[in-house]
Short mmCIF file of C-alpha atoms in Angstrom, two decimals:
data_model
loop_
_atom_site.label_atom_id
_atom_site.label_comp_id
_atom_site.label_asym_id
_atom_site.label_seq_id
_atom_site.Cartn_x
_atom_site.Cartn_y
_atom_site.Cartn_z
CA MET A 1258 -4.08 37.56 7.70
CA VAL A 1259 -0.91 36.16 6.18
CA ILE A 1260 -0.91 32.41 5.63
CA ASN A 1261 2.31 30.66 6.51
CA TRP A 1262 2.48 28.09 3.70
CA ARG A 1263 5.36 26.27 5.36
CA GLU A 1264 3.24 25.63 8.44
CA VAL A 1265 0.32 24.51 6.28
CA LEU A 1266 2.60 22.14 4.37
CA PHE A 1267 3.91 20.63 7.60
CA ILE A 1268 0.40 20.23 9.04
CA VAL A 1269 -0.74 18.46 5.87
CA PHE A 1270 2.27 16.15 6.11
CA CYS A 1271 1.47 15.39 9.76
CA ALA A 1272 -2.17 14.65 8.88
CA ASP A 1273 -1.07 12.37 6.03
CA ALA A 1274 1.28 10.46 8.34
CA LEU A 1275 -1.49 10.04 10.92
CA ILE A 1276 -3.81 8.61 8.25
CA GLN A 1277 -1.11 6.13 7.27
CA LEU A 1278 -0.54 5.14 10.90
CA PHE A 1279 -4.27 4.59 11.33
CA TYR A 1280 -4.40 2.13 8.44
CA TYR A 1281 -1.41 0.18 9.74
CA LEU A 1282 -2.52 0.08 13.36
CA TYR A 1283 -6.20 -0.59 12.71
CA PHE A 1284 -6.20 -2.69 9.51
CA PHE A 1285 -2.83 -4.05 8.43
CA ARG A 1286 -1.68 -5.26 11.85
CA ARG A 1287 -4.38 -7.94 11.54
CA VAL A 1288 -2.41 -9.65 8.76
CA ALA A 1289 0.89 -9.37 10.62
CA PHE A 1290 -0.72 -10.55 13.87
CA PRO A 1291 -3.91 -12.45 12.94
CA PRO A 1292 -6.27 -13.61 15.68
CA VAL A 1293 -5.69 -17.17 16.87
CA ARG A 1294 -8.86 -19.23 16.66
CA GLU A 1295 -8.95 -22.55 18.47
CA ARG A 1296 -10.56 -25.35 16.49
CA LEU A 1297 -12.10 -28.12 18.56
CA MET A 1298 -12.88 -30.20 15.49
CA THR A 1299 -12.42 -30.18 11.74
CA ARG A 1300 -14.75 -31.33 9.01
CA GLU A 1301 -14.28 -32.40 5.42
CA HIS A 1302 -16.88 -31.25 2.91
CA PRO A 1303 -17.49 -32.53 -0.61
CA VAL A 1304 -15.92 -29.91 -2.88
CA SER A 1305 -16.30 -28.76 -6.48
CA VAL A 1306 -13.26 -26.98 -7.94
CA ILE A 1307 -14.22 -24.78 -10.91
CA ILE A 1308 -11.80 -23.62 -13.62
CA CYS A 1309 -12.70 -21.63 -16.73
CA ALA A 1310 -10.40 -21.94 -19.72
CA ARG A 1311 -10.17 -20.36 -23.14
CA ASP A 1312 -7.26 -21.45 -25.34
CA GLU A 1313 -5.39 -22.68 -22.28
CA ALA A 1314 -4.19 -26.10 -23.49
CA ALA A 1315 -0.56 -25.45 -22.53
CA ASN A 1316 -1.44 -24.18 -19.05
CA LEU A 1317 -3.93 -26.97 -18.39
CA ALA A 1318 -1.38 -29.61 -19.38
CA ARG A 1319 1.12 -28.06 -16.99
CA PHE A 1320 -1.02 -27.06 -14.01
CA LEU A 1321 -4.29 -29.04 -13.95
CA PRO A 1322 -2.68 -32.26 -12.60
CA GLY A 1323 -1.81 -30.37 -9.42
CA THR A 1324 -5.54 -29.86 -8.81
CA LEU A 1325 -6.54 -33.36 -9.88
CA LEU A 1326 -3.98 -35.02 -7.58
CA GLN A 1327 -4.96 -33.35 -4.32
CA ASP A 1328 -4.57 -35.37 -1.10
CA TYR A 1329 -8.22 -35.21 -0.06
CA ARG A 1330 -10.09 -38.21 1.27
CA THR A 1331 -13.60 -36.83 0.86
CA SER A 1332 -15.34 -36.59 -2.50
CA TYR A 1333 -14.27 -33.78 -4.79
CA GLU A 1334 -14.64 -32.97 -8.46
CA VAL A 1335 -12.84 -30.62 -10.81
CA VAL A 1336 -15.16 -28.83 -13.25
CA VAL A 1337 -13.34 -27.32 -16.23
CA VAL A 1338 -15.45 -25.08 -18.48
CA ASN A 1339 -13.93 -24.96 -21.95
CA ASP A 1340 -15.10 -21.57 -23.19
CA ASN A 1341 -15.02 -21.70 -27.01
CA SER A 1342 -11.34 -22.61 -27.19
CA GLN A 1343 -9.74 -22.74 -30.64
CA ASP A 1344 -6.62 -24.63 -29.57
CA GLU A 1345 -6.18 -28.24 -28.39
CA THR A 1346 -7.99 -27.71 -25.07
CA ARG A 1347 -10.91 -30.01 -25.91
CA TYR A 1348 -8.72 -32.98 -26.87
CA LEU A 1349 -6.43 -32.47 -23.89
CA LEU A 1350 -9.38 -32.50 -21.48
CA GLU A 1351 -10.89 -35.56 -23.12
CA GLY A 1352 -7.63 -37.42 -22.58
CA MET A 1353 -7.36 -36.28 -18.97
CA HIS A 1354 -10.96 -37.30 -18.29
CA ARG A 1355 -10.16 -40.89 -19.24
CA GLU A 1356 -7.48 -40.93 -16.54
CA PHE A 1357 -9.18 -38.80 -13.89
CA ARG A 1358 -12.85 -39.71 -13.49
CA HIS A 1359 -13.43 -36.83 -11.07
CA LEU A 1360 -12.70 -34.38 -13.90
CA ASN A 1361 -15.96 -32.98 -15.26
CA VAL A 1362 -15.59 -31.14 -18.59
CA VAL A 1363 -18.20 -28.63 -19.80
CA GLU A 1364 -17.94 -27.57 -23.45
CA LEU A 1365 -19.26 -24.15 -24.46
CA LYS A 1366 -19.62 -23.63 -28.20
CA GLN A 1367 -21.43 -20.31 -28.33
CA GLU A 1368 -20.67 -16.89 -26.87
CA ALA A 1369 -23.09 -15.43 -24.35
CA MET A 1370 -24.90 -12.40 -25.76
CA LEU A 1371 -24.53 -9.19 -23.74
CA ILE A 1372 -22.45 -10.92 -21.02
CA PRO A 1373 -18.82 -10.10 -21.76
CA GLY A 1374 -15.93 -11.67 -19.90
CA LYS A 1375 -15.70 -14.75 -17.74
CA LYS A 1376 -19.02 -14.57 -15.90
CA TYR A 1377 -21.11 -16.71 -18.22
CA PRO A 1378 -18.72 -19.71 -18.34
CA LEU A 1379 -18.18 -19.44 -14.58
CA SER A 1380 -21.95 -19.38 -13.99
CA VAL A 1381 -22.31 -22.51 -16.14
CA GLY A 1382 -19.57 -24.20 -14.12
CA ILE A 1383 -21.26 -23.31 -10.84
CA LYS A 1384 -24.64 -24.61 -12.05
CA THR A 1385 -22.97 -27.82 -13.22
CA ALA A 1386 -21.13 -28.38 -9.93
CA ARG A 1387 -22.46 -31.23 -7.81
CA HIS A 1388 -21.26 -30.05 -4.41
CA GLU A 1389 -22.15 -27.16 -2.12
CA ILE A 1390 -18.60 -25.98 -1.44
CA LEU A 1391 -17.15 -24.26 -4.52
CA MET A 1392 -13.44 -23.53 -4.90
CA LEU A 1393 -12.39 -21.25 -7.74
CA THR A 1394 -9.03 -20.98 -9.44
CA ASP A 1395 -7.61 -20.24 -12.91
CA ALA A 1396 -6.21 -22.39 -15.69
CA ASP A 1397 -2.74 -20.88 -15.20
CA CYS A 1398 -2.76 -21.65 -11.46
CA VAL A 1399 -1.54 -24.64 -9.51
CA PRO A 1400 -2.10 -25.37 -5.80
CA ALA A 1401 1.07 -24.73 -3.82
CA THR A 1402 0.66 -28.09 -2.08
CA GLU A 1403 -1.47 -31.22 -2.26
CA HIS A 1404 -3.35 -29.95 0.84
CA TRP A 1405 -4.91 -26.90 -0.85
CA ILE A 1406 -8.46 -28.27 -0.87
CA GLN A 1407 -8.17 -29.57 2.68
CA LYS A 1408 -6.96 -26.25 4.09
CA MET A 1409 -9.42 -24.04 2.22
CA GLN A 1410 -12.55 -26.09 2.85
CA ASP A 1411 -11.67 -26.46 6.54
CA ALA A 1412 -12.47 -22.75 7.00
CA PHE A 1413 -16.20 -23.32 6.31
CA THR A 1414 -17.30 -23.35 9.90
CA ASP A 1415 -19.30 -21.21 12.34
CA GLY A 1416 -21.59 -19.86 9.64
CA LYS A 1417 -18.80 -18.94 7.22
CA GLU A 1418 -19.89 -18.93 3.59
CA ILE A 1419 -16.97 -17.19 1.86
CA VAL A 1420 -13.28 -18.01 2.20
CA LEU A 1421 -10.57 -15.70 0.82
CA GLY A 1422 -7.27 -17.31 -0.10
CA TYR A 1423 -3.90 -16.04 -1.30
CA GLY A 1424 -3.10 -16.33 -4.99
CA ALA A 1425 0.67 -15.93 -5.18
CA TYR A 1426 2.86 -15.67 -8.27
CA GLN A 1427 5.83 -17.87 -9.05
CA LYS A 1428 9.20 -16.39 -8.15
CA LYS A 1429 11.58 -15.46 -10.94
CA ARG A 1430 14.73 -13.35 -11.11
CA SER A 1431 13.56 -10.08 -12.65
CA LEU A 1432 12.47 -6.61 -11.61
CA LEU A 1433 9.04 -7.10 -13.18
CA ASN A 1434 8.49 -10.31 -11.23
CA ALA A 1435 9.46 -8.62 -7.96
CA LEU A 1436 7.02 -5.76 -8.59
CA ILE A 1437 4.21 -8.14 -9.59
CA ARG A 1438 4.71 -10.18 -6.43
CA PHE A 1439 4.92 -7.05 -4.30
CA ASP A 1440 1.71 -5.73 -5.84
CA THR A 1441 0.04 -9.09 -5.10
CA PHE A 1442 1.26 -8.94 -1.51
CA HIS A 1443 0.16 -5.33 -1.06
CA THR A 1444 -3.29 -6.06 -2.47
CA ALA A 1445 -3.67 -9.09 -0.19
CA LEU A 1446 -2.51 -7.01 2.78
CA GLN A 1447 -5.53 -4.82 2.15
CA TYR A 1448 -8.29 -7.32 1.37
CA PHE A 1449 -7.19 -9.74 4.11
CA SER A 1450 -6.96 -7.02 6.74
CA TYR A 1451 -10.29 -5.47 5.78
CA ALA A 1452 -11.96 -8.89 6.00
CA LEU A 1453 -10.37 -9.53 9.40
CA ALA A 1454 -11.66 -6.12 10.52
CA GLY A 1455 -15.20 -7.05 9.44
CA LEU A 1456 -15.18 -5.09 6.16
CA PRO A 1457 -14.56 -7.67 3.41
CA TYR A 1458 -14.55 -6.04 -0.01
CA MET A 1459 -12.88 -8.39 -2.52
CA GLY A 1460 -11.20 -11.70 -3.24
CA VAL A 1461 -9.12 -13.01 -6.13
CA GLY A 1462 -10.41 -15.65 -8.54
CA ARG A 1463 -7.07 -17.45 -8.42
CA ASN A 1464 -7.91 -18.69 -4.92
CA LEU A 1465 -11.43 -18.18 -3.69
CA ALA A 1466 -14.17 -20.36 -2.20
CA TYR A 1467 -17.81 -19.89 -1.34
CA ARG A 1468 -20.97 -21.89 -0.83
CA ARG A 1469 -23.08 -22.57 -3.89
CA ASP A 1470 -26.11 -21.21 -2.05
CA VAL A 1471 -24.43 -17.79 -1.75
CA PHE A 1472 -24.16 -17.59 -5.53
CA PHE A 1473 -27.81 -18.38 -6.14
CA ARG A 1474 -29.06 -16.30 -3.22
CA HIS A 1475 -27.47 -13.21 -4.77
CA LYS A 1476 -28.68 -14.14 -8.28
CA GLY A 1477 -25.14 -14.84 -9.41
CA PHE A 1478 -23.50 -12.03 -11.36
CA SER A 1479 -26.77 -10.54 -12.63
CA SER A 1480 -26.25 -7.16 -10.96
CA HIS A 1481 -22.96 -6.61 -12.81
CA ASN A 1482 -23.16 -8.90 -15.84
CA HIS A 1483 -22.56 -5.89 -18.09
CA ILE A 1484 -19.08 -5.37 -16.60
CA PRO A 1485 -16.49 -7.69 -18.22
CA SER A 1486 -14.41 -8.21 -15.07
CA GLY A 1487 -15.45 -8.51 -11.44
CA ASP A 1488 -16.46 -12.17 -11.32
CA ASP A 1489 -14.33 -12.36 -8.17
CA ASP A 1490 -14.03 -8.94 -6.53
CA LEU A 1491 -17.43 -7.45 -7.45
CA PHE A 1492 -19.25 -10.61 -6.41
CA ILE A 1493 -17.43 -10.70 -3.07
CA ASN A 1494 -18.04 -6.96 -2.63
CA MET A 1495 -21.75 -7.65 -2.99
CA ALA A 1496 -22.05 -10.92 -1.03
CA ALA A 1497 -19.45 -10.74 1.74
CA THR A 1498 -20.33 -9.61 5.26
CA ARG A 1499 -18.60 -9.43 8.62
CA GLU A 1500 -20.28 -12.65 9.71
CA ASN A 1501 -20.03 -14.85 6.62
CA THR A 1502 -16.44 -14.23 5.46
CA THR A 1503 -13.08 -15.53 6.67
CA VAL A 1504 -9.52 -15.72 5.37
CA VAL A 1505 -6.96 -18.50 5.07
CA MET A 1506 -3.28 -17.51 5.20
CA ASP A 1507 -1.85 -21.01 5.60
CA LYS A 1508 1.01 -21.47 3.10
CA GLU A 1509 -0.35 -24.92 2.25
CA ALA A 1510 -3.53 -23.23 1.02
CA PHE A 1511 -1.86 -20.88 -1.47
CA THR A 1512 -2.09 -21.14 -5.24
CA LEU A 1513 0.76 -20.24 -7.59
CA SER A 1514 0.27 -18.52 -10.93
CA GLU A 1515 2.48 -17.78 -13.89
CA PRO A 1516 3.23 -14.02 -13.78
CA LYS A 1517 3.04 -11.74 -16.78
CA LYS A 1518 6.25 -11.71 -18.78
CA THR A 1519 6.11 -8.18 -20.20
CA TRP A 1520 5.48 -4.76 -18.70
CA GLY A 1521 2.72 -4.11 -21.21
CA ALA A 1522 0.82 -7.26 -20.30
CA TRP A 1523 1.04 -6.48 -16.58
CA ILE A 1524 -0.05 -2.86 -17.02
CA LYS A 1525 -3.02 -4.03 -19.09
CA GLN A 1526 -3.97 -6.51 -16.36
CA LYS A 1527 -3.69 -3.90 -13.60
CA ASN A 1528 -5.68 -1.32 -15.57
CA ARG A 1529 -8.48 -3.87 -15.92
CA HIS A 1530 -8.50 -4.51 -12.17
CA PHE A 1531 -8.43 -0.82 -11.27
CA SER A 1532 -11.27 -0.05 -13.68
CA THR A 1533 -13.46 -2.49 -11.74
CA SER A 1534 -12.83 -1.06 -8.28
CA LYS A 1535 -14.94 2.03 -8.99
CA PHE A 1536 -18.01 -0.24 -8.72
CA TYR A 1537 -17.28 -1.18 -5.08
CA ARG A 1538 -19.54 -0.06 -2.26
CA PRO A 1539 -19.13 3.63 -1.28
CA LEU A 1540 -17.50 2.89 2.10
CA HIS A 1541 -14.95 0.58 0.49
CA ARG A 1542 -14.19 3.13 -2.24
CA PHE A 1543 -13.69 5.82 0.38
CA LEU A 1544 -11.35 3.74 2.58
CA LEU A 1545 -9.33 2.42 -0.34
CA GLY A 1546 -9.16 5.85 -1.95
CA LEU A 1547 -8.05 7.58 1.25
CA TYR A 1548 -5.30 5.02 1.76
CA ALA A 1549 -4.13 5.30 -1.85
CA LEU A 1550 -4.13 9.11 -1.72
CA SER A 1551 -2.24 9.23 1.59
CA THR A 1552 0.32 6.72 0.29
CA PHE A 1553 0.76 8.64 -2.96
CA LEU A 1554 1.31 11.98 -1.14
CA PHE A 1555 3.53 10.74 1.69
CA LEU A 1556 6.90 10.78 -0.09
CA PRO A 1557 6.38 14.09 -2.00
CA LEU A 1558 5.22 15.80 1.22
CA PHE A 1559 8.24 14.44 3.08
CA ILE A 1560 10.64 15.76 0.45
CA ALA A 1561 8.86 19.12 0.35
CA CYS A 1562 9.07 19.45 4.14
CA ILE A 1563 12.78 18.64 4.10
CA ILE A 1564 13.38 21.40 1.58
CA LEU A 1565 10.90 24.05 2.73
CA VAL A 1566 10.36 23.44 6.47
CA ASP A 1567 13.02 21.68 8.54
CA TRP A 1568 14.64 18.31 7.83
CA GLN A 1569 14.65 17.33 11.53
CA TRP A 1570 10.91 17.96 11.95
CA ALA A 1571 10.20 16.21 8.66
CA LEU A 1572 12.25 13.18 9.71
CA ALA A 1573 10.50 13.08 13.11
CA VAL A 1574 7.16 12.68 11.34
CA PHE A 1575 8.48 10.34 8.64
CA ALA A 1576 10.26 7.87 10.95
CA PRO A 1577 7.33 6.40 12.95
CA ARG A 1578 5.36 5.52 9.84
CA PHE A 1579 8.43 4.20 8.01
CA ILE A 1580 9.51 2.01 10.92
CA LEU A 1581 6.02 0.70 11.73
CA GLN A 1582 5.34 -0.09 8.07
CA GLY A 1583 8.68 -1.86 7.80
CA ILE A 1584 7.92 -4.07 10.81
CA PHE A 1585 4.42 -4.97 9.63
CA TRP A 1586 5.58 -5.63 6.07
CA LYS A 1587 8.39 -7.90 7.27
CA ILE A 1588 6.04 -10.05 9.36
CA ALA A 1589 3.24 -10.08 6.78
CA MET A 1590 5.62 -10.86 3.92
CA SER A 1591 6.98 -13.81 5.86
CA ARG A 1592 3.45 -15.03 6.55
CA LEU A 1593 2.57 -14.83 2.83
CA ASP A 1594 5.88 -16.39 1.72
CA GLU A 1595 7.19 -13.19 0.14
CA ALA A 1596 10.01 -12.59 2.64
CA ASP A 1597 12.64 -12.26 -0.08
CA LEU A 1598 11.05 -8.93 -1.06
CA TRP A 1599 11.59 -7.29 2.33
CA PRO A 1600 15.28 -6.30 1.87
CA TRP A 1601 14.03 -4.03 -0.92
CA TYR A 1602 11.48 -2.44 1.41
CA PRO A 1603 12.68 1.22 1.14
CA LEU A 1604 12.66 1.05 -2.66
CA LEU A 1605 9.27 -0.67 -2.71
CA ASP A 1606 7.91 2.02 -0.41
CA ALA A 1607 9.12 4.70 -2.83
CA TRP A 1608 7.71 2.69 -5.76
CA MET A 1609 4.19 3.17 -4.42
CA PHE A 1610 4.26 6.81 -5.59
CA LEU A 1611 4.96 5.74 -9.18
CA TYR A 1612 2.51 2.86 -8.88
CA TYR A 1613 -0.47 5.06 -8.09
CA LEU A 1614 0.67 7.66 -10.60
CA THR A 1615 0.66 4.95 -13.29
CA PHE A 1616 -2.56 3.12 -12.50
CA ALA A 1617 -4.91 5.68 -10.92
CA PRO A 1618 -6.11 6.95 -14.35
CA ALA A 1619 -7.63 3.50 -14.95
CA LEU A 1620 -10.34 4.44 -12.46
CA TRP A 1621 -11.87 6.66 -15.14
CA LYS A 1622 -11.54 4.19 -18.00
CA ARG A 1623 -14.22 1.90 -19.34
CA PRO A 1624 -13.47 -1.78 -18.59
CA LYS A 1625 -12.26 -3.87 -21.54
CA ALA A 1626 -14.73 -6.40 -22.94
CA SER A 1627 -12.38 -9.40 -22.87
CA TRP A 1628 -11.59 -11.50 -19.81
CA LYS A 1629 -8.33 -12.74 -21.34
#
């Protein structure tokens, strides 16, 4: 029997396109067209905002006032854990505490043995917190509006214990900034849509909230204390369920972060994140891996079919996925305040091949010991 490799190539391309269409129609449409939930009443909870900082004096001076000056009528505190900083962080926080009495500063002067990364200082901050609702963000983040606390805490209803927010990056005029913001959007498209589909698998520490009881019920980070990163995504991967997790995509509930300024710094950050994902639950690894593989192969298979099969047949398979993805991206980008990226959609779609080619090897690397 003679195998017709052209037919096999075209069948593989068709299968790849169908996989892509499945992800967009089943998962990603939920971000573009989220379910509308009617709220009969709202409630304000006492909130503890927790920030870990190491040598972050400049960022705290610039961004912390945005958290301390939230328009929130109910009691809230801001817990800043100063993790062995060698700069002026301690003196800056002491000065801020005299002006803002709801700022609670925790000074750490010794490193935690055998617990690399951010998990020990974050655990100390959580144990110090006075309130049940915990909101997490970073020292280089600022709430997008003065209603950040109000919007995030309002999602704790109907048995919800975990709230996933969007941690955006500030907009600047550069190719690197555009790719960082697109990567942030594309990652959120996945973890928001999976959560809305009942399969939550991660959140980002720049904008994340959960009940204090959830942390203690799962013994904190004890199951993955040996892994330097994962204080946000690995904990959510362990603790989140269909019933206890929700998302907030209100633009008033976003946080804004300072993006990396060099390609090397961004690649290092992404490698650290990718090296953590291999510890996700098997179902999550399978779904994320299948999507990544189908995205990586889509463009090369399309080009191969144009050359070796028939350009008209190849285009007939390519077009539905390309058009549907473009529509969903446009709506989702607008919802996440990244609409200025959409005109570059064809180039960003092609970029995904290089993206996975660059970062996929991090899945086999050992995570770095530092959280900075």
